PDB file of C-alpha atoms in Angstrom:
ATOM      1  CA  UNK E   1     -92.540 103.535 143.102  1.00 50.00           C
ATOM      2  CA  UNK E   2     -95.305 103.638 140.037  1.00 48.00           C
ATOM      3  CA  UNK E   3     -94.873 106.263 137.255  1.00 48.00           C
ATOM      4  CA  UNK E   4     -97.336 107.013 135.208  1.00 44.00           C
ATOM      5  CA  UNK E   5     -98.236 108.237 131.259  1.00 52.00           C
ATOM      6  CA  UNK E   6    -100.765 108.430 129.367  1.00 62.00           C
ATOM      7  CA  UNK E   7    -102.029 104.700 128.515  1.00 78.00           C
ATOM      8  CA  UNK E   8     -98.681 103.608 130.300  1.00 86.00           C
ATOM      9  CA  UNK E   9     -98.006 102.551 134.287  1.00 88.00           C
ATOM     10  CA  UNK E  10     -93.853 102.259 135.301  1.00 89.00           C
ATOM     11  CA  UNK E  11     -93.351 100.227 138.136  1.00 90.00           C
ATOM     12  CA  UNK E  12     -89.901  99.757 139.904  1.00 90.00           C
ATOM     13  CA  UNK E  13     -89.995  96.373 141.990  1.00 90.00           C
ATOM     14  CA  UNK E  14     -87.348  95.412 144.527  1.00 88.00           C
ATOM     15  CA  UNK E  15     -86.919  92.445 146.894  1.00 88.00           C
ATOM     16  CA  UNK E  16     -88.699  92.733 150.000  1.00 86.00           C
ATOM     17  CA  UNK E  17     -86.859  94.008 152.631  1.00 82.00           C
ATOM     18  CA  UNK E  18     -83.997  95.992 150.271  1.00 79.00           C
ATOM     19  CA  UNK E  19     -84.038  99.508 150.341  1.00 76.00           C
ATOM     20  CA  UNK E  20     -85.772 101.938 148.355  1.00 75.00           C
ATOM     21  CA  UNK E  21     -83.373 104.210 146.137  1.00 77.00           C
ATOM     22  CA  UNK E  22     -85.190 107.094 144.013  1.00 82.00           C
ATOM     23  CA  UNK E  23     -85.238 106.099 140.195  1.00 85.00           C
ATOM     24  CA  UNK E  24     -82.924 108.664 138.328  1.00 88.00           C
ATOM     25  CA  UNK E  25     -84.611 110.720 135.733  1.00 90.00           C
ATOM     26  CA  UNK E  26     -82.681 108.938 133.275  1.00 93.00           C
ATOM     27  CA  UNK E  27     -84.115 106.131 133.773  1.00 89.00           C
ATOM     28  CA  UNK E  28     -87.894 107.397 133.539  1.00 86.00           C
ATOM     29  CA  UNK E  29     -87.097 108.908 130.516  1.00 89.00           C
ATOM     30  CA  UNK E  30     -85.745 106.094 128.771  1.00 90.00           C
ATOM     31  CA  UNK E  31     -88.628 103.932 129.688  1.00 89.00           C
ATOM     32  CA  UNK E  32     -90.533 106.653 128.056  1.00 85.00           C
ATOM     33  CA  UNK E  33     -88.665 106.675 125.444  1.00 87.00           C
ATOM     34  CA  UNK E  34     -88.719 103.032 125.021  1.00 86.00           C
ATOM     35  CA  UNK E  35     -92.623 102.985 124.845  1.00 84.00           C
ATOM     36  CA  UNK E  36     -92.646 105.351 122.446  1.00 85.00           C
ATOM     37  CA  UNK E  37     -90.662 102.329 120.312  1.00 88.00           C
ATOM     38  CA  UNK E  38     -92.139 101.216 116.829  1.00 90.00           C
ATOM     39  CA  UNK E  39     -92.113  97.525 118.301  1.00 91.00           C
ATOM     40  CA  UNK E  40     -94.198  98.558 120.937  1.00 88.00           C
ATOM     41  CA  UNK E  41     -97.276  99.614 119.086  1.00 88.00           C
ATOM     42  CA  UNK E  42     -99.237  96.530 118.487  1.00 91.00           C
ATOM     43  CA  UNK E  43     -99.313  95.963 122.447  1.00 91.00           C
ATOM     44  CA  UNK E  44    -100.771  99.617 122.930  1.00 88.00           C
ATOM     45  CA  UNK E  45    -103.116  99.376 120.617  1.00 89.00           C
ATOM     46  CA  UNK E  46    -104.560  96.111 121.584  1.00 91.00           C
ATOM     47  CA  UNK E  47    -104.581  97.435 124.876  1.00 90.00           C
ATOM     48  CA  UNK E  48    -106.431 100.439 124.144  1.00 87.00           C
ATOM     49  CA  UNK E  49    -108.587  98.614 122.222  1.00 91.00           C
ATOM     50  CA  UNK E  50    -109.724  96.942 125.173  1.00 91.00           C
ATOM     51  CA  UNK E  51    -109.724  99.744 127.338  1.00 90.00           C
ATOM     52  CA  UNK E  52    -106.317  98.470 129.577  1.00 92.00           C
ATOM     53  CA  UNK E  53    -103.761 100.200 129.930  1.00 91.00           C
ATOM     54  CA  UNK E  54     -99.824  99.059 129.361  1.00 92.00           C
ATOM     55  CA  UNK E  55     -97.588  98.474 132.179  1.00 92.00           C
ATOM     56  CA  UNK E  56     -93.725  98.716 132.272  1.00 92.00           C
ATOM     57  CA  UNK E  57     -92.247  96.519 135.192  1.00 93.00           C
ATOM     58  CA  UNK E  58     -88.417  96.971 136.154  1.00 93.00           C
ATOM     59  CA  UNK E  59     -87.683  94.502 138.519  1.00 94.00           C
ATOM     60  CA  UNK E  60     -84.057  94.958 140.137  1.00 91.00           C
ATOM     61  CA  UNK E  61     -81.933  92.014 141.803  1.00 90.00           C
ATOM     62  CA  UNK E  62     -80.562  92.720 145.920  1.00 87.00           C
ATOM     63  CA  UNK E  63     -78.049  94.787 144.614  1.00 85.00           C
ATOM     64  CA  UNK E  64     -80.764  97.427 143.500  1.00 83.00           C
ATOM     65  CA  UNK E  65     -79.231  96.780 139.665  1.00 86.00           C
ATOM     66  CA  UNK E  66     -82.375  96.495 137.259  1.00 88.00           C
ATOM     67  CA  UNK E  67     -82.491  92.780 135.701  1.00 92.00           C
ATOM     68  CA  UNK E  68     -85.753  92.682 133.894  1.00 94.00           C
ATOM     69  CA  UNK E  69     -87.873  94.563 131.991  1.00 93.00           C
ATOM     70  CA  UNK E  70     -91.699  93.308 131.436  1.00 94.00           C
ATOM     71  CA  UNK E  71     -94.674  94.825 129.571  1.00 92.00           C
ATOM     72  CA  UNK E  72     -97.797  93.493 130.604  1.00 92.00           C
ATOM     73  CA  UNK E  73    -101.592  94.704 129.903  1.00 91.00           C
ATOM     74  CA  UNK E  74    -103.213  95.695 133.245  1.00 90.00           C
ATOM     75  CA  UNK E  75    -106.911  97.159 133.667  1.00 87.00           C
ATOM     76  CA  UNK E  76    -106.972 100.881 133.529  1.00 78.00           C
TER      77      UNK E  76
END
């Protein structure tokens, strides 16, 4: 499932083969939230800078429990 905001991509990765569960609205908003975070403003600007865009990865373990968050530049 991908998510999207301005200058910002979510994507929620699961192992192959391991069901797909709808992300809870809590949890889109507090990735929202969390790019909205003072820390988080040198890697938008560079990245608007040079026209990418940030993405937010969740990546959850087999028992669909999230176990890693990773921002990463990605062409826009």
């Amino acid at each position: 499932m991908n998510m999207s905001m301005p200058r910002t991509v979510i994507r929620f990765k699961r192992p192959s083969g391991i069901k797909s569960q709808p992300t809870s609205r809590a949890m889109f908003n507090a990735l929202m939230l969390l790019s909205e975070a003072e820390e988080l403003e040198p890697l938008f600007s560079e990245a608007e800078n040079t026209g990418k865009m940030v993405a937010i990865e969740v990546f959850h373990n087999r028992d669909g429990q999230p176990i890693l968050i990773h921002f990463g530049k990605e062409d826009a």
